[in-house]
Coordinates of C-alpha atoms in Angstrom, one line a residue:
X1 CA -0.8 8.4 29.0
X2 CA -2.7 11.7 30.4
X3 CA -6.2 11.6 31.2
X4 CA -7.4 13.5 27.4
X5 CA -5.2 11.1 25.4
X6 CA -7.1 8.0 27.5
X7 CA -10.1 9.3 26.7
X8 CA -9.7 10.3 23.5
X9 CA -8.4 6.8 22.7
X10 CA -12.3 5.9 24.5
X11 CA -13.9 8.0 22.4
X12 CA -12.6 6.5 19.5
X13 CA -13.0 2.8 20.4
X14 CA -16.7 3.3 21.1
X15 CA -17.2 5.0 17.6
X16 CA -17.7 3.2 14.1
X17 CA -15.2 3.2 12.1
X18 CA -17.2 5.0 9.3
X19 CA -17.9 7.8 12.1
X20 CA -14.7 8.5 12.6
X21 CA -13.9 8.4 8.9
X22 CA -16.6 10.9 8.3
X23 CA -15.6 13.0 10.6
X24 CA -12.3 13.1 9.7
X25 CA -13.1 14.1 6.5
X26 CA -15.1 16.5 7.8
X27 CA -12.9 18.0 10.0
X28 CA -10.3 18.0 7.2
X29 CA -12.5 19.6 4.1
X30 CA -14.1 21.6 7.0
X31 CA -10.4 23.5 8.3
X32 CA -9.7 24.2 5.0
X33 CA -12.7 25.8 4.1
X34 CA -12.5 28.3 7.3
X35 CA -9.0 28.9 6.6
X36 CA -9.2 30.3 2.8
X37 CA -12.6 31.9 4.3
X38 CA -9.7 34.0 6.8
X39 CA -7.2 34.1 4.3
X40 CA -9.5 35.7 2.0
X41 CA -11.0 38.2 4.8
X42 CA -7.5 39.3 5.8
X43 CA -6.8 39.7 2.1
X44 CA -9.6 41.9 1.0
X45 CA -8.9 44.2 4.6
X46 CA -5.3 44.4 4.1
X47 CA -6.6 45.6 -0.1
X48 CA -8.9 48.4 1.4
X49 CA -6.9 49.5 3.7
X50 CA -4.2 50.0 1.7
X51 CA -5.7 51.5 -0.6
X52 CA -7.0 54.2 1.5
X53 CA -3.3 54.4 3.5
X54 CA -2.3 55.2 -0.5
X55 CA -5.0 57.8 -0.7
X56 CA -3.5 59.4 2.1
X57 CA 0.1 59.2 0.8
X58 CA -1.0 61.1 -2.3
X59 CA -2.8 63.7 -0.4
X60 CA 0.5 64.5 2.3
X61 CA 2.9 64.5 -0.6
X62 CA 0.4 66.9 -2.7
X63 CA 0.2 69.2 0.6
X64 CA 3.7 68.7 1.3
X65 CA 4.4 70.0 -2.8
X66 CA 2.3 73.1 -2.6
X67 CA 3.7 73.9 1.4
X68 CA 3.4 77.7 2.0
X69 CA 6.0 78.4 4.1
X70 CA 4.2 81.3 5.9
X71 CA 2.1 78.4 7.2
X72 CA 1.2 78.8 10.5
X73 CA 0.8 75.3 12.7
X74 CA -2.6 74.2 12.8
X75 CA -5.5 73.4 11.0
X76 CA -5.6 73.8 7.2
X77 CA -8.4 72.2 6.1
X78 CA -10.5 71.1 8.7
X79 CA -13.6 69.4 7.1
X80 CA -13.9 65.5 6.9
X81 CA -17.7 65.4 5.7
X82 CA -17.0 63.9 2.4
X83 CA -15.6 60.2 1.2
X84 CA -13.0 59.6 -0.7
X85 CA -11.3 63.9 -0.4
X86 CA -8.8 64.5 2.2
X87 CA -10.5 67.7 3.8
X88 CA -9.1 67.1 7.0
X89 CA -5.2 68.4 7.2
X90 CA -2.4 70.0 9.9
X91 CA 0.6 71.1 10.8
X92 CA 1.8 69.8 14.2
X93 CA 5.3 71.6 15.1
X94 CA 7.8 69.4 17.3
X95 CA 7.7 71.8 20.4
X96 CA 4.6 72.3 22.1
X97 CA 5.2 75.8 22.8
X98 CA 4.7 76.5 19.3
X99 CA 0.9 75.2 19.1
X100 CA -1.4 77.7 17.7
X101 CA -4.2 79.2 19.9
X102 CA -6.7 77.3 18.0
X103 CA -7.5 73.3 19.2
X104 CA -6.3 70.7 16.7
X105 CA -9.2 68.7 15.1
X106 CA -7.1 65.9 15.0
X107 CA -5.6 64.3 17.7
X108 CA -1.9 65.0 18.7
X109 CA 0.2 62.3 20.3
X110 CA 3.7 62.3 21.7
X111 CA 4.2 60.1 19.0
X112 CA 3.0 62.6 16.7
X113 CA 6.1 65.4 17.7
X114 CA 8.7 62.7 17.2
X115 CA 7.6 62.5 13.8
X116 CA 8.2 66.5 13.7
X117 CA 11.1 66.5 15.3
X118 CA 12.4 64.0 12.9
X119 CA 13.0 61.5 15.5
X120 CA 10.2 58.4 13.9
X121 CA 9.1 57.5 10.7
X122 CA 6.0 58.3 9.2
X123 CA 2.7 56.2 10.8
X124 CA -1.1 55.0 10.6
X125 CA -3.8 55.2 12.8
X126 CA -7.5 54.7 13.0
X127 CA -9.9 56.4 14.9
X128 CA -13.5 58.0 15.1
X129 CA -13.6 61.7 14.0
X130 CA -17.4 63.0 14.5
X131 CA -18.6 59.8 15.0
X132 CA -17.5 58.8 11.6
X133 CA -14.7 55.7 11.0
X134 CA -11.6 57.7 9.8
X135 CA -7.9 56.7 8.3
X136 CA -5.4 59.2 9.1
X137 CA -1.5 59.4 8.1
X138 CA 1.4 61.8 9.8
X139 CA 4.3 62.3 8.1
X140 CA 7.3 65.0 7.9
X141 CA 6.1 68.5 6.7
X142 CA 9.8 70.1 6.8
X143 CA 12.4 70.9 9.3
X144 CA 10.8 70.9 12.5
X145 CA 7.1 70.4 11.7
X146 CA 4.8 67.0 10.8
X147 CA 1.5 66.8 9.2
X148 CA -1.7 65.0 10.0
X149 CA -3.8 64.1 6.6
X150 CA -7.2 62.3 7.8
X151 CA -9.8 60.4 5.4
X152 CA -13.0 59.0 6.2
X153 CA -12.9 55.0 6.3
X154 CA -16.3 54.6 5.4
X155 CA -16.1 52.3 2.6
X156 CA -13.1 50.1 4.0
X157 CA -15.1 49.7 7.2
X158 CA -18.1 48.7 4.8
X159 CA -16.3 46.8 2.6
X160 CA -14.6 44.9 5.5
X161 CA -18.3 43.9 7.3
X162 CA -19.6 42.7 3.9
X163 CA -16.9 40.5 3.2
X164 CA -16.7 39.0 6.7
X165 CA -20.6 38.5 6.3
X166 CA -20.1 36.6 2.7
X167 CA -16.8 34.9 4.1
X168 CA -18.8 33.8 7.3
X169 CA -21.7 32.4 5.3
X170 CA -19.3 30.9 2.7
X171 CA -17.4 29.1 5.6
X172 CA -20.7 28.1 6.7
X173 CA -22.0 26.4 4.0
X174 CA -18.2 24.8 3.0
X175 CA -19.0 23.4 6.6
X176 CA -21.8 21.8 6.0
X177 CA -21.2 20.8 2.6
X178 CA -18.1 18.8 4.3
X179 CA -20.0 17.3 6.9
X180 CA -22.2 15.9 3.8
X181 CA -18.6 15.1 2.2
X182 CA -17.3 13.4 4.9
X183 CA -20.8 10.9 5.4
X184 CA -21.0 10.6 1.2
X185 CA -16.9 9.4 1.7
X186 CA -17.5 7.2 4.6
X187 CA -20.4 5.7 3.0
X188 CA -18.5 4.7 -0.8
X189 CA -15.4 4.4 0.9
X190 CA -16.1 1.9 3.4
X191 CA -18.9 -0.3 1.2
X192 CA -16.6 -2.9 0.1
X193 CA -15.6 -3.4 4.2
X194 CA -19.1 -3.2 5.3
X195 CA -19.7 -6.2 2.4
X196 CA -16.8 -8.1 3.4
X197 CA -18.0 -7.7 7.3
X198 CA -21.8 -8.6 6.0
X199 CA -20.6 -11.9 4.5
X200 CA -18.0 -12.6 7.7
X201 CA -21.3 -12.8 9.8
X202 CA -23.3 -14.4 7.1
X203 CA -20.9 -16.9 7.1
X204 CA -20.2 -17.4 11.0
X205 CA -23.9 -17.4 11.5
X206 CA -24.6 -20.5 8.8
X207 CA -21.3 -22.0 8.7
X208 CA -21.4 -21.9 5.2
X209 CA -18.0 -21.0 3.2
X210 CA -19.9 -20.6 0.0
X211 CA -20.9 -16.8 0.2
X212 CA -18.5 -14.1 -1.6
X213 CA -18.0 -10.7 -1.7
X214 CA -19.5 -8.5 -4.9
X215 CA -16.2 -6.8 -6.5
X216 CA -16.9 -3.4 -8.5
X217 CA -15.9 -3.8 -11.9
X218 CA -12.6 -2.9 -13.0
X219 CA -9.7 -3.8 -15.0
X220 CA -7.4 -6.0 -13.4
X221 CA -4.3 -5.1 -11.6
X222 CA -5.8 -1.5 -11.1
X223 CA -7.9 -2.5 -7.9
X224 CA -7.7 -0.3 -4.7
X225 CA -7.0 -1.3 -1.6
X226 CA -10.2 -2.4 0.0
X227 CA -11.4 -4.2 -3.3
X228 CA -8.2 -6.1 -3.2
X229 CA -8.8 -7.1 0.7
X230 CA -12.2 -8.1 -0.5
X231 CA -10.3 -10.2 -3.6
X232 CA -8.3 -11.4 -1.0
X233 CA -11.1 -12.3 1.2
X234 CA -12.8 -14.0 -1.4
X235 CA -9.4 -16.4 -1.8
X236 CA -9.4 -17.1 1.4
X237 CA -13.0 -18.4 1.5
X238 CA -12.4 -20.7 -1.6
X239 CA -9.4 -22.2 0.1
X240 CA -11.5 -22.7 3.3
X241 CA -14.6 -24.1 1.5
X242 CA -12.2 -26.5 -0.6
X243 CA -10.9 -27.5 2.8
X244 CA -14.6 -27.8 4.7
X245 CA -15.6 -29.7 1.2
X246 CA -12.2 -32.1 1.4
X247 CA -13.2 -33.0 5.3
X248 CA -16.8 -33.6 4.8
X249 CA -15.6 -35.9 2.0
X250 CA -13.2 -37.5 4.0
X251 CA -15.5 -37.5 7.1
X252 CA -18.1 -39.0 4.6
X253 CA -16.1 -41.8 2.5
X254 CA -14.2 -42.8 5.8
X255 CA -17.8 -43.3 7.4
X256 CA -18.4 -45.4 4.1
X257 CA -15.7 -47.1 4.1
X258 CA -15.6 -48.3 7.7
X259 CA -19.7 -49.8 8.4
X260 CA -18.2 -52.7 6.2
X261 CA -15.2 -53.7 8.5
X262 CA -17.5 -52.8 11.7
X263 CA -20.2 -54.9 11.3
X264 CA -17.9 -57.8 10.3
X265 CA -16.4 -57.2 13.3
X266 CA -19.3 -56.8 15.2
X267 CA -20.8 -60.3 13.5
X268 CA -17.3 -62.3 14.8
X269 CA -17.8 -60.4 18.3
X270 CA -21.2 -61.5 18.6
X271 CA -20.3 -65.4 17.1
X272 CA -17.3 -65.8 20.0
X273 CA -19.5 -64.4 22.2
X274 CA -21.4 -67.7 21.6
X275 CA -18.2 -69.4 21.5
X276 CA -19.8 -72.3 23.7
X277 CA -21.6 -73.5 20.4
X278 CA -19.1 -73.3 18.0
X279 CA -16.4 -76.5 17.5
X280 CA -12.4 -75.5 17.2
X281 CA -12.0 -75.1 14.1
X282 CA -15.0 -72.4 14.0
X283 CA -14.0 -70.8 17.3
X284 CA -10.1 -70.3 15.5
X285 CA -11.7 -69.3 12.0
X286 CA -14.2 -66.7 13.8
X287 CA -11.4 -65.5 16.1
X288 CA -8.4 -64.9 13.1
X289 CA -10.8 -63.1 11.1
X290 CA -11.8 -60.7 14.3
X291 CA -8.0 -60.5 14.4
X292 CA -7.4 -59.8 10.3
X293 CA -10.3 -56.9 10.6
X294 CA -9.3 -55.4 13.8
X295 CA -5.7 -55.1 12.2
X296 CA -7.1 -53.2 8.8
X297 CA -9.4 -51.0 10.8
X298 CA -6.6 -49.8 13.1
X299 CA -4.7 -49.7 10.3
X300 CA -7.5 -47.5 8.3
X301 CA -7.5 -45.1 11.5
X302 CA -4.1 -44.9 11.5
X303 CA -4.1 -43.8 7.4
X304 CA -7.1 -41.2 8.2
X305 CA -5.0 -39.6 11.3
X306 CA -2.0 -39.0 8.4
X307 CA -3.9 -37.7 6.2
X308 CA -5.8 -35.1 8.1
X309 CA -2.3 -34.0 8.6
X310 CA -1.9 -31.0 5.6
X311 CA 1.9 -30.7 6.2
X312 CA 5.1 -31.5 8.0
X313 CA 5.7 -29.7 11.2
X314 CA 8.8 -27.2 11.1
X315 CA 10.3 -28.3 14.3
X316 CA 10.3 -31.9 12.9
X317 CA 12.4 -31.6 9.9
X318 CA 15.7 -32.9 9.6
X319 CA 18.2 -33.3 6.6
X320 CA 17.3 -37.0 5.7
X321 CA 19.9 -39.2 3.2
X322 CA 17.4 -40.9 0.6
X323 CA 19.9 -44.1 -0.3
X324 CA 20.1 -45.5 3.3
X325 CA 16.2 -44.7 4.2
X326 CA 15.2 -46.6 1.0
X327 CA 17.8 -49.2 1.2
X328 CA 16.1 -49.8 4.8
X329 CA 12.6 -49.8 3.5
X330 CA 13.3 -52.0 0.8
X331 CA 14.6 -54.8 3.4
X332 CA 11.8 -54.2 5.4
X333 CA 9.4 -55.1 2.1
X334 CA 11.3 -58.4 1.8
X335 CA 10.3 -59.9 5.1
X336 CA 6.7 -58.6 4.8
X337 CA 6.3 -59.8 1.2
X338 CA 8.5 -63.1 1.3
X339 CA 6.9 -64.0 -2.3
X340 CA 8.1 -60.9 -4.1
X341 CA 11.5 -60.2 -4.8
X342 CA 12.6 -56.4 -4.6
X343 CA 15.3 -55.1 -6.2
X344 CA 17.2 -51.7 -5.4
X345 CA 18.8 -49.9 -7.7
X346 CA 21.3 -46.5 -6.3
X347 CA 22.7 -44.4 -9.1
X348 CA 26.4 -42.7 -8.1
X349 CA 25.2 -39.2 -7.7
X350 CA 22.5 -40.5 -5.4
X351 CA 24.0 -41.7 -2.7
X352 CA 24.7 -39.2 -0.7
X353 CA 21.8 -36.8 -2.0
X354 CA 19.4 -35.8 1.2
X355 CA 16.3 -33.7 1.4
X356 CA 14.8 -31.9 4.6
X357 CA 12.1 -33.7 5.6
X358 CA 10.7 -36.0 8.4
X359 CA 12.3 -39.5 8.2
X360 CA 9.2 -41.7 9.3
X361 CA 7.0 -40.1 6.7
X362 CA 9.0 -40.7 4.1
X363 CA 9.7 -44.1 5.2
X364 CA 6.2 -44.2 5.1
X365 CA 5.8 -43.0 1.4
X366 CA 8.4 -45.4 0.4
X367 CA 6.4 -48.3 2.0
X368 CA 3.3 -47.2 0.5
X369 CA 4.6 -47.8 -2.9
X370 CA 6.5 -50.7 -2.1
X371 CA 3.4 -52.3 -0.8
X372 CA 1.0 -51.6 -3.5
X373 CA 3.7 -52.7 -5.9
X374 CA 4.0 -55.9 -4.0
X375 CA 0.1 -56.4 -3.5
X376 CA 0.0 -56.2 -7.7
X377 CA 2.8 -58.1 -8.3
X378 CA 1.9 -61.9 -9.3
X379 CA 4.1 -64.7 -7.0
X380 CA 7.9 -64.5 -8.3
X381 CA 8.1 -61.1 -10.3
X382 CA 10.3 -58.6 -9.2
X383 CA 9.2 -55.1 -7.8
X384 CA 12.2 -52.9 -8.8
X385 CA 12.8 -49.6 -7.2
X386 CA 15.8 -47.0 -8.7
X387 CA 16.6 -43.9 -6.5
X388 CA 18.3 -41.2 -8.9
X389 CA 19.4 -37.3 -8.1
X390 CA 16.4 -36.4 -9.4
X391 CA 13.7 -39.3 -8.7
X392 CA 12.5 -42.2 -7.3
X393 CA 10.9 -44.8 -9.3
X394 CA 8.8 -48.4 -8.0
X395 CA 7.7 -50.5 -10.8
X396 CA 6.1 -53.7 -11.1
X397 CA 5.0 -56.1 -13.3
X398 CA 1.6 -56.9 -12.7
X399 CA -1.6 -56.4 -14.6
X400 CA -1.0 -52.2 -14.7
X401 CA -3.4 -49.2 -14.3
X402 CA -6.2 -49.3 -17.1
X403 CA -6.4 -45.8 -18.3
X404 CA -9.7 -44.9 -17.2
X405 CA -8.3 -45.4 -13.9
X406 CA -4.8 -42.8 -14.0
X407 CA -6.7 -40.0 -12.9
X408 CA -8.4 -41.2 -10.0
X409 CA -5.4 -43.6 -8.5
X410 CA -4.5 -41.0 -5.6
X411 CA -8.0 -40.7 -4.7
X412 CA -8.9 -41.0 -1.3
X413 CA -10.8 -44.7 -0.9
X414 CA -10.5 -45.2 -4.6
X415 CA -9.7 -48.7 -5.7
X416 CA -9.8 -49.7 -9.2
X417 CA -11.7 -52.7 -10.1
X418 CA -9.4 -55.3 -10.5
X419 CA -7.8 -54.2 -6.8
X420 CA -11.6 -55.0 -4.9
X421 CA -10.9 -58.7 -3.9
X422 CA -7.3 -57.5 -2.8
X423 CA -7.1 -56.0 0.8
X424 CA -6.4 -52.1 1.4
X425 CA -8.3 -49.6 2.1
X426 CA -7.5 -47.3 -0.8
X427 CA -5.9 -44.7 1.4
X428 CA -1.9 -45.6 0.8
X429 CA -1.3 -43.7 -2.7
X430 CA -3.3 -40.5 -1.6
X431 CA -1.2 -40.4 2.3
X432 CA 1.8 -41.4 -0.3
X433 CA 0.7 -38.1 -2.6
X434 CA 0.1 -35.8 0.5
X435 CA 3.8 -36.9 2.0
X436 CA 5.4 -36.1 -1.1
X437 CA 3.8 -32.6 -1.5
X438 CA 4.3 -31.9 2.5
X439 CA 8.2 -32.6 1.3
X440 CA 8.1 -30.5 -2.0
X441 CA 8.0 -33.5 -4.5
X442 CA 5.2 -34.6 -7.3
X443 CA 4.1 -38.4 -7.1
X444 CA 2.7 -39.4 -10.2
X445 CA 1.9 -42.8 -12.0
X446 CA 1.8 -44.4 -15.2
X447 CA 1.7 -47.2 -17.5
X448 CA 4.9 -48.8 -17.6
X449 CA 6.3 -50.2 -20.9
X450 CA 6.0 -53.7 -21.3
X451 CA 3.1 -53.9 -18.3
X452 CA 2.7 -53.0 -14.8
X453 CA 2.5 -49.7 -13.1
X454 CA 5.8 -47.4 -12.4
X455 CA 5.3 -44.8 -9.7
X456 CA 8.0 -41.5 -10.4
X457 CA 8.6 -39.6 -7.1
X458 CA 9.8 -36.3 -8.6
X459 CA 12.1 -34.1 -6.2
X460 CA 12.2 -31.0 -5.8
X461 CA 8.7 -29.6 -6.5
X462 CA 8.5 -25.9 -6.6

């Protein structure tokens, strides 16, 4: 890169952007303005000038018409006091030899006895005859001769300084007129941006997601760029304060959630600590309970570490077969819930049906369901699962979901109020919910007919 591209790149990174927008638009308006200016100057010259170089035409051809062939070479008329008459005439032979006595009033050039000889067309020329701005035209004035016709170019010249002044002062004032363009752009154009920076800093300065950007009015669907980057921006900032707002409340109920187990914990550490005073039977009651809550606040960590997890990484996925993974879950269910049987029912067109995803989630979401099932289920009634090409269904057969409680079921930390006294932590149907989503399927639940709850794990969720 040369050393004016490197600093015009400088130049341009230590400017505003609405600077350099103003003054591009300014430069722009302003070369356009300078450049009718001097399209319009060379215009009007080129009009006057022609018209005088058509003056001059008439003139030759009206001597040339009334030519006296006993004309002598040299001055015919010889006066050029007055505007707008040619007064001012001669005959210039091709050989010098032939010159009259008398000087020439105007000038003779070599250029001049071509023309007479017949050896160069017809010119123009301007000069300064008696100290006066003068037009003059040589042409053929028969065989052997030329002559000079000569008209004062006191009006062109005239006409030519007044229009460069107007021109000059137009340009001028197109000039500044852009510069105050160019600021006037720069100002409307970049608003929205300077409102979209405005709340940027707002926002990193109070660390609040609520702020948004003012959109003009408009209809929809006709929006400019920057006022959709501002709609956009505006998008954006709902999905991040929905996501601050989600953590906060997770933050907040897990904190909730949590003081319960700790200080029971804390209460059974502080009683073994004083394990000297306590007899057997209190020392191995005190010390399984520490156990019991030590187990469902690891296992509570371990359900608030999945669910801060928003999806499934990339890298992770793998096509996973649905029958086997299920069939293995439901075995596993068995041996922790010896009390309920589990049934597992496979249609033919799902068996060998498999979905990307990540196999120890989805184990997971299976075991979730299974589980709360299970914990639902009275002693001896089945918990029956049915994997389709289309679904998975868990039903049991316990006292069901009241329907006040249906919408709130995938909740984080909800529990409904018969499910209190039962142990949980309310966090396995909303990591079960956030699996299936992360995989492209809806979890829902419902009432199932004839009692008990039925969870549908709908795949293939656009």
């Amino acid at each position: 890169m040369s050393a004016r591209r490197r600093l015009g790149a400088r130049w341009r990174r230590r400017r505003p952007l609405r600077t350099r927008l103003a003054l591009a638009a300014a430069a722009a308006v302003a070369l356009v303005a300078v450049g009718v200016c001097v399209a319009a100057f060379l215009v009007i010259r080129y009009k006057l000038y022609q018209q005088l170089d058509q003056n001059l035409t008439q003139s030759a051809t009206l001597i040339a018409q009334q030519r006296n062939y006993d004309n002598e070479p040299g001055v015919l008329t010889g006066e050029c006091r007055f505007l707008g008459a040619p007064a001012c005439s001669q005959i210039v032979p091709a050989d010098p030899a032939d010159d009259p006595s008398k000087p020439y009033l105007l000038p003779v050039t070599h250029s001049t006895r071509l023309v007479a000889g017949g050896k160069a067309s017809p010119y123009y020329t301007s000069l300064t005859l008696q100290g006066r701005p003068t037009r003059m035209y040589t042409t053929h004035y028969g065989k052997g001769d030329a002559v000079q016709v000569a008209l004062r170019a006191d009006i062109a010249e005239r006409g030519v300084r007044q229009a460069a002044g107007l021109l000059s002062a137009v340009g001028g004032a197109g000039v500044l007129l852009s510069g105050l363009g160019g600021y006037w752009v720069s100002r409307t154009g970049l608003a929205p941006v300077a409102r979209l920076t405005a709340t940027a800093e707002r926002i990193a300065a109070t660390r609040d997601a609520r702020h948004r950007i003012e959109l003009p009015p408009g209809p929809p669907g006709r929006e400019d760029e920057v006022t959709r980057l501002a709609a956009s921006f505006n998008a954006m900032l709902a999905e991040l304060e929905k996501s601050v707002t989600a953590q906060r409340r997770l933050v907040a109920d897990a904190s909730h959630e949590l003081r319960t187990p700790l200080t029971a914990l804390r209460t059974n550490a502080e009683l073994l600590a004083r394990a000297d005073r306590l007899n057997e039977a209190q020392r191995e009651r005190a010390s399984g309970a520490l156990a019991r809550q030590l187990r469902e606040v690891t296992g509570m960590v371990n359900d608030l570490i999945e669910l801060a997890r928003d999806e499934e990484p990339q890298p992770l996925l793998e096509e996973v077969r649905l029958a086997p993974l299920v069939a293995h879950v439901v075995d596993a269910a068995r041996g922790h819930w010896p009390q309920v049987p589990f049934t597992l029912q496979v249609t033919p067109e799902a068996a060998d049906l498999s979905i990307p995803g990540v196999p120890a989630r989805l184990s997971r979401l299976v075991t979730n369901l299974l589980d709360n099932a299970a914990k639902f289920s009275p002693p001896g009634t089945p918990v029956e699962a049915s994997l389709t090409a289309t679904a998975l269904t868990v039903r049991d057969h316990g006292p069901g979901i009241a329907e006040e409680d249906l919408p709130y079921v995938f909740d984080r930390f909800y529990r409904a109020e018969k499910a209190r006294a039962l142990p949980g932590s309310g966090l396995g149907l909303a990591m079960a919910r956030q699996i299936a989503h992360a995989h492209g399927a809806e979890l829902s639940a419902e009432r199932a007919p004839g009692g008990g709850a039925l969870f549908r794990l709908t795949l293939g969720r656009n």
